[in-house]
CSV table of N, CA and C in Angstrom, one decimal:
chain,number,residue,atom,x,y,z
A,290,UNK,N,-3.9,7.6,-20.3
A,290,UNK,CA,-3.2,6.9,-19.3
A,290,UNK,C,-4.1,6.3,-18.2
A,291,UNK,N,-5.2,7.0,-17.9
A,291,UNK,CA,-6.1,6.5,-16.9
A,291,UNK,C,-6.6,5.1,-17.3
A,292,UNK,N,-6.8,4.9,-18.6
A,292,UNK,CA,-7.3,3.5,-19.1
A,292,UNK,C,-6.2,2.5,-18.7
A,293,UNK,N,-4.9,2.8,-18.8
A,293,UNK,CA,-3.9,1.9,-18.5
A,293,UNK,C,-3.9,1.6,-17.0
A,294,UNK,N,-4.0,2.6,-16.2
A,294,UNK,CA,-4.1,2.4,-14.7
A,294,UNK,C,-5.3,1.6,-14.3
A,295,UNK,N,-6.4,1.9,-15.0
A,295,UNK,CA,-7.7,1.2,-14.7
A,295,UNK,C,-7.5,-0.3,-15.0
A,296,UNK,N,-6.9,-0.6,-16.1
A,296,UNK,CA,-6.6,-2.0,-16.5
A,296,UNK,C,-5.6,-2.6,-15.5
A,297,UNK,N,-4.6,-1.9,-15.1
A,297,UNK,CA,-3.6,-2.4,-14.2
A,297,UNK,C,-4.3,-2.8,-12.8
A,298,UNK,N,-5.2,-1.9,-12.4
A,298,UNK,CA,-5.9,-2.2,-11.1
A,298,UNK,C,-6.7,-3.5,-11.3
A,299,UNK,N,-7.5,-3.5,-12.4
A,299,UNK,CA,-8.3,-4.7,-12.6
A,299,UNK,C,-7.5,-6.0,-12.8
A,300,UNK,N,-6.4,-5.9,-13.5
A,300,UNK,CA,-5.5,-7.0,-13.7
A,300,UNK,C,-4.9,-7.5,-12.3
A,301,UNK,N,-4.6,-6.5,-11.5
A,301,UNK,CA,-4.0,-6.8,-10.1
A,301,UNK,C,-5.0,-7.6,-9.3
A,302,UNK,N,-6.3,-7.2,-9.4
A,302,UNK,CA,-7.4,-8.0,-8.7
A,302,UNK,C,-7.4,-9.4,-9.2
A,303,UNK,N,-7.3,-9.6,-10.5
A,303,UNK,CA,-7.4,-10.9,-11.1
A,303,UNK,C,-6.2,-11.7,-10.7
A,304,UNK,N,-5.0,-11.1,-10.7
A,304,UNK,CA,-3.7,-11.8,-10.5
A,304,UNK,C,-3.6,-12.4,-9.1
A,305,UNK,N,-4.2,-11.7,-8.1
A,305,UNK,CA,-4.0,-12.1,-6.7
A,305,UNK,C,-4.9,-13.3,-6.3
A,306,UNK,N,-5.9,-13.5,-7.1
A,306,UNK,CA,-6.9,-14.6,-6.8
A,306,UNK,C,-6.2,-15.9,-6.6
A,307,UNK,N,-6.3,-16.6,-5.5
A,307,UNK,CA,-5.8,-17.9,-5.3
A,307,UNK,C,-4.3,-17.9,-4.8
A,308,UNK,N,-3.7,-16.7,-4.7
A,308,UNK,CA,-2.3,-16.7,-4.2
A,308,UNK,C,-2.3,-16.7,-2.7
A,309,UNK,N,-1.2,-17.2,-2.1
A,309,UNK,CA,-1.1,-17.2,-0.7
A,309,UNK,C,-1.0,-15.8,-0.2
A,310,UNK,N,0.0,-15.1,-0.8
A,310,UNK,CA,0.1,-13.6,-0.5
A,310,UNK,C,-0.7,-12.9,-1.6
A,311,UNK,N,-1.7,-12.2,-1.2
A,311,UNK,CA,-2.6,-11.5,-2.2
A,311,UNK,C,-2.2,-10.0,-2.2
A,312,UNK,N,-1.0,-9.7,-2.4
A,312,UNK,CA,-0.5,-8.3,-2.4
A,312,UNK,C,0.0,-7.9,-3.8
A,313,UNK,N,-0.5,-6.8,-4.3
A,313,UNK,CA,0.0,-6.2,-5.6
A,313,UNK,C,0.3,-4.8,-5.4
A,314,UNK,N,1.5,-4.4,-5.9
A,314,UNK,CA,2.0,-3.0,-5.8
A,314,UNK,C,1.9,-2.4,-7.2
A,315,UNK,N,1.2,-1.2,-7.2
A,315,UNK,CA,1.1,-0.5,-8.5
A,315,UNK,C,1.8,0.8,-8.3
A,316,UNK,N,2.8,1.1,-9.1
A,316,UNK,CA,3.5,2.4,-9.1
A,316,UNK,C,2.8,3.4,-10.0
A,317,UNK,N,2.4,4.5,-9.4
A,317,UNK,CA,1.7,5.6,-10.1
A,317,UNK,C,1.8,6.9,-9.3
A,318,UNK,N,1.7,8.0,-10.0
A,318,UNK,CA,1.6,9.3,-9.4
A,318,UNK,C,0.2,9.9,-9.7
A,319,UNK,N,-0.7,9.1,-10.2
A,319,UNK,CA,-2.0,9.6,-10.6
A,319,UNK,C,-2.8,10.0,-9.3
A,320,UNK,N,-3.5,11.1,-9.4
A,320,UNK,CA,-4.3,11.6,-8.3
A,320,UNK,C,-5.7,11.0,-8.3
A,321,UNK,N,-6.1,10.3,-9.3
A,321,UNK,CA,-7.5,9.9,-9.4
A,321,UNK,C,-7.7,8.4,-9.2
A,322,UNK,N,-6.9,7.8,-8.4
A,322,UNK,CA,-7.0,6.4,-8.2
A,322,UNK,C,-8.4,6.1,-7.5
A,323,UNK,N,-8.8,7.0,-6.6
A,323,UNK,CA,-10.1,6.8,-6.0
A,323,UNK,C,-11.2,6.7,-7.0
A,324,UNK,N,-11.2,7.6,-8.0
A,324,UNK,CA,-12.3,7.6,-9.0
A,324,UNK,C,-12.2,6.3,-9.8
A,325,UNK,N,-11.0,5.8,-10.1
A,325,UNK,CA,-10.9,4.6,-10.9
A,325,UNK,C,-11.4,3.4,-10.1
A,326,UNK,N,-11.1,3.4,-8.8
A,326,UNK,CA,-11.6,2.3,-7.9
A,326,UNK,C,-13.2,2.3,-7.9
A,327,UNK,N,-13.8,3.5,-7.9
A,327,UNK,CA,-15.2,3.6,-7.9
A,327,UNK,C,-15.8,3.0,-9.2
A,328,UNK,N,-15.1,3.2,-10.3
A,328,UNK,CA,-15.6,2.6,-11.6
A,328,UNK,C,-15.5,1.1,-11.5
A,329,UNK,N,-14.5,0.6,-10.8
A,329,UNK,CA,-14.4,-0.9,-10.7
A,329,UNK,C,-15.1,-1.5,-9.5
A,330,UNK,N,-15.7,-0.7,-8.7
A,330,UNK,CA,-16.5,-1.1,-7.5
A,330,UNK,C,-15.6,-1.7,-6.4
A,331,UNK,N,-14.3,-1.1,-6.4
A,331,UNK,CA,-13.4,-1.6,-5.3
A,331,UNK,C,-13.3,-0.6,-4.2
A,332,UNK,N,-13.2,-1.0,-3.0
A,332,UNK,CA,-13.0,-0.1,-1.8
A,332,UNK,C,-11.7,0.5,-1.9
A,333,UNK,N,-11.6,1.8,-1.7
A,333,UNK,CA,-10.4,2.6,-1.7
A,333,UNK,C,-10.3,3.3,-0.4
A,334,UNK,N,-9.1,3.3,0.2
A,334,UNK,CA,-8.8,3.9,1.5
A,334,UNK,C,-7.6,4.8,1.4
A,335,UNK,N,-7.8,6.1,1.7
A,335,UNK,CA,-6.7,7.0,1.9
A,335,UNK,C,-6.2,6.7,3.3
A,336,UNK,N,-5.1,5.9,3.5
A,336,UNK,CA,-4.7,5.5,4.8
A,336,UNK,C,-4.3,6.7,5.7
A,337,UNK,N,-3.6,7.6,5.2
A,337,UNK,CA,-3.2,8.8,6.0
A,337,UNK,C,-4.3,9.5,6.6
A,338,UNK,N,-5.4,9.7,5.8
A,338,UNK,CA,-6.5,10.4,6.3
A,338,UNK,C,-7.2,9.6,7.4
A,339,UNK,N,-7.5,8.4,7.1
A,339,UNK,CA,-8.3,7.6,8.1
A,339,UNK,C,-7.5,7.3,9.3
A,340,UNK,N,-6.2,7.0,9.2
A,340,UNK,CA,-5.3,6.7,10.3
A,340,UNK,C,-5.1,7.9,11.2
A,341,UNK,N,-4.9,9.0,10.6
A,341,UNK,CA,-4.7,10.3,11.4
A,341,UNK,C,-6.0,10.6,12.2
A,342,UNK,N,-7.2,10.4,11.6
A,342,UNK,CA,-8.4,10.6,12.4
A,342,UNK,C,-8.5,9.6,13.6
A,343,UNK,N,-8.1,8.4,13.3
A,343,UNK,CA,-8.1,7.3,14.3
A,343,UNK,C,-7.1,7.7,15.5
A,344,UNK,N,-5.9,8.1,15.1
A,344,UNK,CA,-4.9,8.4,16.1
A,344,UNK,C,-5.2,9.6,16.9
A,345,UNK,N,-5.9,10.6,16.3
A,345,UNK,CA,-6.3,11.8,17.0
A,345,UNK,C,-7.3,11.4,18.1
A,346,UNK,N,-8.2,10.5,17.8
A,346,UNK,CA,-9.2,10.1,18.8
A,346,UNK,C,-8.6,9.2,19.8
A,347,UNK,N,-7.5,8.5,19.5
A,347,UNK,CA,-6.9,7.6,20.5
A,347,UNK,C,-5.5,8.0,20.8
A,348,UNK,N,-5.3,9.3,21.2
A,348,UNK,CA,-4.0,9.8,21.5
A,348,UNK,C,-3.3,9.1,22.6
A,349,UNK,N,-4.0,8.6,23.6
A,349,UNK,CA,-3.4,8.0,24.7
A,349,UNK,C,-2.9,6.6,24.3
A,350,UNK,N,-3.4,6.1,23.2
A,350,UNK,CA,-3.0,4.7,22.7
A,350,UNK,C,-2.2,4.8,21.4
A,351,UNK,N,-1.5,5.9,21.2
A,351,UNK,CA,-0.8,6.2,20.0
A,351,UNK,C,0.5,5.3,20.0
A,352,UNK,N,0.3,4.0,19.7
A,352,UNK,CA,1.5,3.2,19.7
A,352,UNK,C,1.4,2.2,18.5
A,353,UNK,N,2.5,1.5,18.2
A,353,UNK,CA,2.5,0.6,17.1
A,353,UNK,C,1.4,-0.5,17.1
A,354,UNK,N,1.1,-1.0,18.2
A,354,UNK,CA,0.1,-2.1,18.2
A,354,UNK,C,-1.2,-1.5,17.9
A,355,UNK,N,-1.5,-0.3,18.3
A,355,UNK,CA,-2.8,0.3,18.0
A,355,UNK,C,-3.0,0.6,16.5
A,356,UNK,N,-1.9,1.1,15.9
A,356,UNK,CA,-1.9,1.4,14.5
A,356,UNK,C,-2.1,0.1,13.7
A,357,UNK,N,-1.3,-0.9,14.1
A,357,UNK,CA,-1.4,-2.2,13.4
A,357,UNK,C,-2.8,-2.9,13.6
A,358,UNK,N,-3.3,-2.8,14.8
A,358,UNK,CA,-4.7,-3.3,15.0
A,358,UNK,C,-5.7,-2.6,14.1
A,359,UNK,N,-5.5,-1.3,14.0
A,359,UNK,CA,-6.4,-0.4,13.1
A,359,UNK,C,-6.4,-0.9,11.7
A,360,UNK,N,-5.2,-1.1,11.1
A,360,UNK,CA,-5.1,-1.5,9.7
A,360,UNK,C,-5.6,-2.9,9.6
A,361,UNK,N,-5.3,-3.8,10.5
A,361,UNK,CA,-5.9,-5.2,10.5
A,361,UNK,C,-7.4,-5.1,10.5
A,362,UNK,N,-8.0,-4.4,11.3
A,362,UNK,CA,-9.5,-4.3,11.4
A,362,UNK,C,-10.0,-3.7,10.1
A,363,UNK,N,-9.3,-2.7,9.5
A,363,UNK,CA,-9.8,-2.1,8.3
A,363,UNK,C,-9.8,-3.1,7.2
A,364,UNK,N,-8.7,-3.8,7.0
A,364,UNK,CA,-8.6,-4.7,5.9
A,364,UNK,C,-9.4,-6.0,6.0
A,365,UNK,N,-9.7,-6.4,7.2
A,365,UNK,CA,-10.5,-7.7,7.3
A,365,UNK,C,-11.9,-7.5,6.8
A,366,UNK,N,-12.4,-6.3,6.7
A,366,UNK,CA,-13.7,-6.1,6.2
A,366,UNK,C,-13.9,-6.2,4.7
A,367,UNK,N,-12.8,-6.4,4.0
A,367,UNK,CA,-12.9,-6.5,2.5
A,367,UNK,C,-12.2,-7.7,1.9
A,368,UNK,N,-12.7,-8.2,0.9
A,368,UNK,CA,-12.1,-9.3,0.2
A,368,UNK,C,-10.8,-8.8,-0.5
A,369,UNK,N,-11.0,-7.6,-1.2
A,369,UNK,CA,-9.9,-6.9,-1.8
A,369,UNK,C,-10.1,-5.4,-1.5
A,370,UNK,N,-9.0,-4.7,-1.2
A,370,UNK,CA,-9.0,-3.3,-0.8
A,370,UNK,C,-7.8,-2.6,-1.5
A,371,UNK,N,-8.0,-1.4,-1.9
A,371,UNK,CA,-7.0,-0.5,-2.5
A,371,UNK,C,-6.5,0.5,-1.4
A,372,UNK,N,-5.3,0.4,-1.1
A,372,UNK,CA,-4.7,1.3,-0.1
A,372,UNK,C,-3.8,2.3,-0.7
A,373,UNK,N,-4.0,3.6,-0.4
A,373,UNK,CA,-3.3,4.7,-1.1
A,373,UNK,C,-2.8,5.7,0.0
A,374,UNK,N,-1.8,6.5,-0.3
A,374,UNK,CA,-1.4,7.5,0.7
A,374,UNK,C,-1.2,6.9,2.1
A,375,UNK,N,-0.2,6.1,2.2
A,375,UNK,CA,0.0,5.4,3.5
A,375,UNK,C,1.3,5.9,4.2
A,376,UNK,N,1.8,7.1,3.9
A,376,UNK,CA,3.1,7.6,4.5
A,376,UNK,C,3.1,7.6,6.0
A,377,UNK,N,2.0,7.8,6.6
A,377,UNK,CA,1.9,7.8,8.1
A,377,UNK,C,2.4,6.5,8.7
A,378,UNK,N,2.2,5.4,8.0
A,378,UNK,CA,2.7,4.1,8.5
A,378,UNK,C,4.2,4.1,8.7
A,379,UNK,N,4.9,5.0,8.0
A,379,UNK,CA,6.4,5.0,8.1
A,379,UNK,C,6.8,5.9,9.3
A,380,UNK,N,5.9,6.5,10.0
A,380,UNK,CA,6.2,7.4,11.1
A,380,UNK,C,7.1,6.6,12.1
A,381,UNK,N,8.3,7.0,12.4
A,381,UNK,CA,9.2,6.2,13.3
A,381,UNK,C,8.6,5.8,14.6
A,382,UNK,N,7.7,6.7,15.2
A,382,UNK,CA,7.2,6.4,16.5
A,382,UNK,C,6.2,5.2,16.5
A,383,UNK,N,5.7,4.9,15.3
A,383,UNK,CA,4.8,3.7,15.1
A,383,UNK,C,5.5,2.4,15.0
A,384,UNK,N,6.8,2.5,14.7
A,384,UNK,CA,7.7,1.3,14.6
A,384,UNK,C,7.1,0.2,13.8
A,385,UNK,N,6.6,0.6,12.6
A,385,UNK,CA,6.0,-0.4,11.7
A,385,UNK,C,6.9,-0.6,10.5
A,386,UNK,N,6.8,-1.8,9.9
A,386,UNK,CA,7.4,-2.1,8.6
A,386,UNK,C,6.2,-2.2,7.7
A,387,UNK,N,5.8,-1.1,7.0
A,387,UNK,CA,4.6,-1.1,6.2
A,387,UNK,C,4.5,-2.2,5.2
A,388,UNK,N,5.5,-2.5,4.4
A,388,UNK,CA,5.4,-3.5,3.4
A,388,UNK,C,5.3,-4.9,4.0
A,389,UNK,N,6.0,-5.2,5.0
A,389,UNK,CA,5.9,-6.4,5.7
A,389,UNK,C,4.5,-6.6,6.3
A,390,UNK,N,4.0,-5.5,6.9
A,390,UNK,CA,2.6,-5.5,7.4
A,390,UNK,C,1.6,-5.8,6.3
A,391,UNK,N,1.7,-5.2,5.2
A,391,UNK,CA,0.8,-5.4,4.1
A,391,UNK,C,0.9,-6.8,3.6
A,392,UNK,N,2.1,-7.3,3.4
A,392,UNK,CA,2.3,-8.7,3.0
A,392,UNK,C,1.6,-9.7,3.9
A,393,UNK,N,1.8,-9.5,5.2
A,393,UNK,CA,1.2,-10.3,6.2
A,393,UNK,C,-0.3,-10.3,6.1
A,394,UNK,N,-0.9,-9.1,6.0
A,394,UNK,CA,-2.3,-8.9,5.9
A,394,UNK,C,-2.9,-9.6,4.6
A,395,UNK,N,-2.0,-9.6,3.6
A,395,UNK,CA,-2.5,-10.1,2.3
A,395,UNK,C,-2.7,-11.6,2.3
A,396,UNK,N,-2.3,-12.3,3.4
A,396,UNK,CA,-2.6,-13.7,3.5
A,396,UNK,C,-4.1,-13.9,3.6
A,397,UNK,N,-4.8,-12.9,4.1
A,397,UNK,CA,-6.2,-13.1,4.4
A,397,UNK,C,-7.1,-12.3,3.5
A,398,UNK,N,-6.6,-11.1,3.0
A,398,UNK,CA,-7.4,-10.2,2.2
A,398,UNK,C,-6.5,-9.7,1.0
A,399,UNK,N,-7.1,-9.5,-0.1
A,399,UNK,CA,-6.4,-8.9,-1.3
A,399,UNK,C,-6.0,-7.5,-1.0
A,400,UNK,N,-4.8,-7.1,-1.2
A,400,UNK,CA,-4.4,-5.7,-1.0
A,400,UNK,C,-3.7,-5.2,-2.2
A,401,UNK,N,-4.3,-4.1,-2.8
A,401,UNK,CA,-3.7,-3.4,-3.9
A,401,UNK,C,-3.1,-2.2,-3.3
A,402,UNK,N,-1.7,-2.1,-3.3
A,402,UNK,CA,-1.0,-1.0,-2.7
A,402,UNK,C,-0.6,0.0,-3.8
A,403,UNK,N,-1.0,1.3,-3.6
A,403,UNK,CA,-0.5,2.3,-4.6
A,403,UNK,C,0.8,2.9,-4.1
A,404,UNK,N,1.8,2.7,-4.9
A,404,UNK,CA,3.2,3.1,-4.6
A,404,UNK,C,3.5,4.4,-5.4
A,405,UNK,N,3.9,5.4,-4.7
A,405,UNK,CA,4.2,6.7,-5.3
A,405,UNK,C,5.7,7.1,-5.2
A,406,UNK,N,6.6,6.2,-4.9
A,406,UNK,CA,8.0,6.5,-4.6
A,406,UNK,C,8.9,5.7,-5.6
A,407,UNK,N,10.1,5.6,-5.3
A,407,UNK,CA,11.1,5.0,-6.2
A,407,UNK,C,11.0,3.5,-6.1
A,408,UNK,N,11.2,2.9,-7.3
A,408,UNK,CA,11.3,1.4,-7.4
A,408,UNK,C,12.6,1.1,-8.1
A,409,UNK,N,13.4,0.3,-7.5
A,409,UNK,CA,14.7,-0.1,-8.1
A,409,UNK,C,14.6,-1.6,-8.6
A,410,UNK,N,15.0,-1.8,-9.8
A,410,UNK,CA,15.0,-3.2,-10.3
A,410,UNK,C,16.5,-3.6,-10.4
A,411,UNK,N,16.9,-4.7,-9.8
A,411,UNK,CA,18.2,-5.1,-9.8
A,411,UNK,C,18.4,-6.1,-10.9
A,412,UNK,N,19.7,-6.3,-11.3
A,412,UNK,CA,20.0,-7.3,-12.4
A,412,UNK,C,19.6,-8.7,-12.0
A,413,UNK,N,19.5,-9.0,-10.8
A,413,UNK,CA,19.1,-10.4,-10.4
A,413,UNK,C,17.6,-10.6,-10.3
A,414,UNK,N,16.9,-9.6,-10.8
A,414,UNK,CA,15.4,-9.7,-10.9
A,414,UNK,C,14.7,-9.2,-9.6
A,415,UNK,N,15.5,-8.8,-8.6
A,415,UNK,CA,14.9,-8.3,-7.3
A,415,UNK,C,14.3,-7.0,-7.6
A,416,UNK,N,13.2,-6.7,-6.9
A,416,UNK,CA,12.5,-5.4,-7.0
A,416,UNK,C,12.5,-4.8,-5.6
A,417,UNK,N,13.0,-3.6,-5.5
A,417,UNK,CA,13.1,-2.9,-4.2
A,417,UNK,C,12.3,-1.6,-4.2
A,418,UNK,N,11.4,-1.5,-3.2
A,418,UNK,CA,10.6,-0.3,-3.0
A,418,UNK,C,11.4,0.6,-2.1
A,419,UNK,N,11.6,1.8,-2.5
A,419,UNK,CA,12.4,2.8,-1.7
A,419,UNK,C,11.6,3.9,-1.2
A,420,UNK,N,11.5,4.0,0.1
A,420,UNK,CA,10.7,5.1,0.7
A,420,UNK,C,11.6,6.1,1.3
A,421,UNK,N,11.5,7.4,0.9
A,421,UNK,CA,12.3,8.5,1.5
A,421,UNK,C,13.8,8.4,1.0
A,422,UNK,N,14.5,9.4,1.4
A,422,UNK,CA,16.0,9.5,1.1
A,422,UNK,C,16.8,8.8,2.2
A,423,UNK,N,18.0,8.4,1.8
A,423,UNK,CA,18.8,7.6,2.8
A,423,UNK,C,19.0,8.4,4.1
A,424,UNK,N,19.1,9.7,4.1
A,424,UNK,CA,19.4,10.5,5.3
A,424,UNK,C,18.1,10.9,6.1
A,425,UNK,N,17.0,10.4,5.7
A,425,UNK,CA,15.7,10.7,6.3
A,425,UNK,C,15.3,9.6,7.4
A,426,UNK,N,14.7,10.1,8.4
A,426,UNK,CA,14.3,9.2,9.5
A,426,UNK,C,13.4,8.0,9.1
A,427,UNK,N,12.6,8.3,8.1
A,427,UNK,CA,11.6,7.3,7.6
A,427,UNK,C,12.1,6.4,6.5
A,428,UNK,N,13.4,6.6,6.1
A,428,UNK,CA,14.0,5.8,5.0
A,428,UNK,C,13.8,4.3,5.2
A,429,UNK,N,13.3,3.6,4.2
A,429,UNK,CA,13.2,2.2,4.2
A,429,UNK,C,13.3,1.6,2.8
A,430,UNK,N,13.9,0.5,2.7
A,430,UNK,CA,13.9,-0.3,1.4
A,430,UNK,C,13.3,-1.6,1.7
A,431,UNK,N,12.3,-2.0,0.9
A,431,UNK,CA,11.7,-3.3,1.1
A,431,UNK,C,11.7,-4.0,-0.3
A,432,UNK,N,12.1,-5.3,-0.2
A,432,UNK,CA,12.1,-6.1,-1.4
A,432,UNK,C,10.7,-6.7,-1.6
A,433,UNK,N,10.3,-6.8,-2.9
A,433,UNK,CA,9.1,-7.5,-3.2
A,433,UNK,C,9.4,-8.4,-4.4
A,434,UNK,N,8.5,-9.4,-4.6
A,434,UNK,CA,8.7,-10.3,-5.7
A,434,UNK,C,8.1,-9.7,-7.0
A,435,UNK,N,8.5,-10.3,-8.1
A,435,UNK,CA,8.0,-9.9,-9.4
A,435,UNK,C,6.5,-10.1,-9.4
A,436,UNK,N,6.0,-11.1,-8.7
A,436,UNK,CA,4.6,-11.4,-8.7
A,436,UNK,C,3.8,-10.3,-7.9
A,437,UNK,N,4.5,-9.7,-7.0
A,437,UNK,CA,3.8,-8.6,-6.2
A,437,UNK,C,3.8,-7.3,-6.9
A,438,UNK,N,4.6,-7.1,-7.9
A,438,UNK,CA,4.7,-5.8,-8.6
A,438,UNK,C,4.0,-5.8,-9.9
A,439,UNK,N,3.2,-4.7,-10.1
A,439,UNK,CA,2.4,-4.6,-11.3
A,439,UNK,C,3.1,-3.6,-12.2
A,440,UNK,N,3.9,-4.0,-13.1
A,440,UNK,CA,4.5,-3.2,-14.2
A,440,UNK,C,5.2,-2.0,-13.8
A,441,UNK,N,5.2,-1.0,-14.7
A,441,UNK,CA,5.9,0.2,-14.5
A,441,UNK,C,5.1,1.3,-14.0
A,442,UNK,N,5.6,2.5,-14.1
A,442,UNK,CA,4.9,3.7,-13.6
A,442,UNK,C,3.7,4.1,-14.5
A,443,UNK,N,2.6,4.1,-13.9
A,443,UNK,CA,1.3,4.5,-14.6
A,443,UNK,C,1.1,6.0,-14.3
A,444,UNK,N,1.5,6.8,-15.3
A,444,UNK,CA,1.4,8.3,-15.1
A,444,UNK,C,0.0,8.8,-15.3
A,445,UNK,N,-0.2,10.0,-15.0
A,445,UNK,CA,-1.5,10.7,-15.1
A,445,UNK,C,-1.9,10.8,-16.6
């Protein structure tokens, strides 16, 4: 299965070239995405880890604009970047819309987003990314296009 995920990541990089929005979402529960990115020579960021370190250093500026500026600065350094484990972006106090933020950033840089949550496909072709349960504070549903979604669940 790692070969399938490796191919999906590489295909995603190829697919976004020349697009206005260079966002690709890959659904997987695989824990070794970082290793696969190393094989492909792609930068990989564990967003939770890096953002939590940044927010701890900047506690007085722990606000949505600071977090958004951080992710903007991070992404602008790469032509294509793989972002994984980004649950912290859903923290209500940050007041962010992570998928909209990623889509906006993808106008300038390729973003491969590793999605580890539910995906709903509607009969009208719409694809919805579902984060958390409906009764959870961080619950969000974001629609993406079929062009932004890379296939089905790539298991371990």
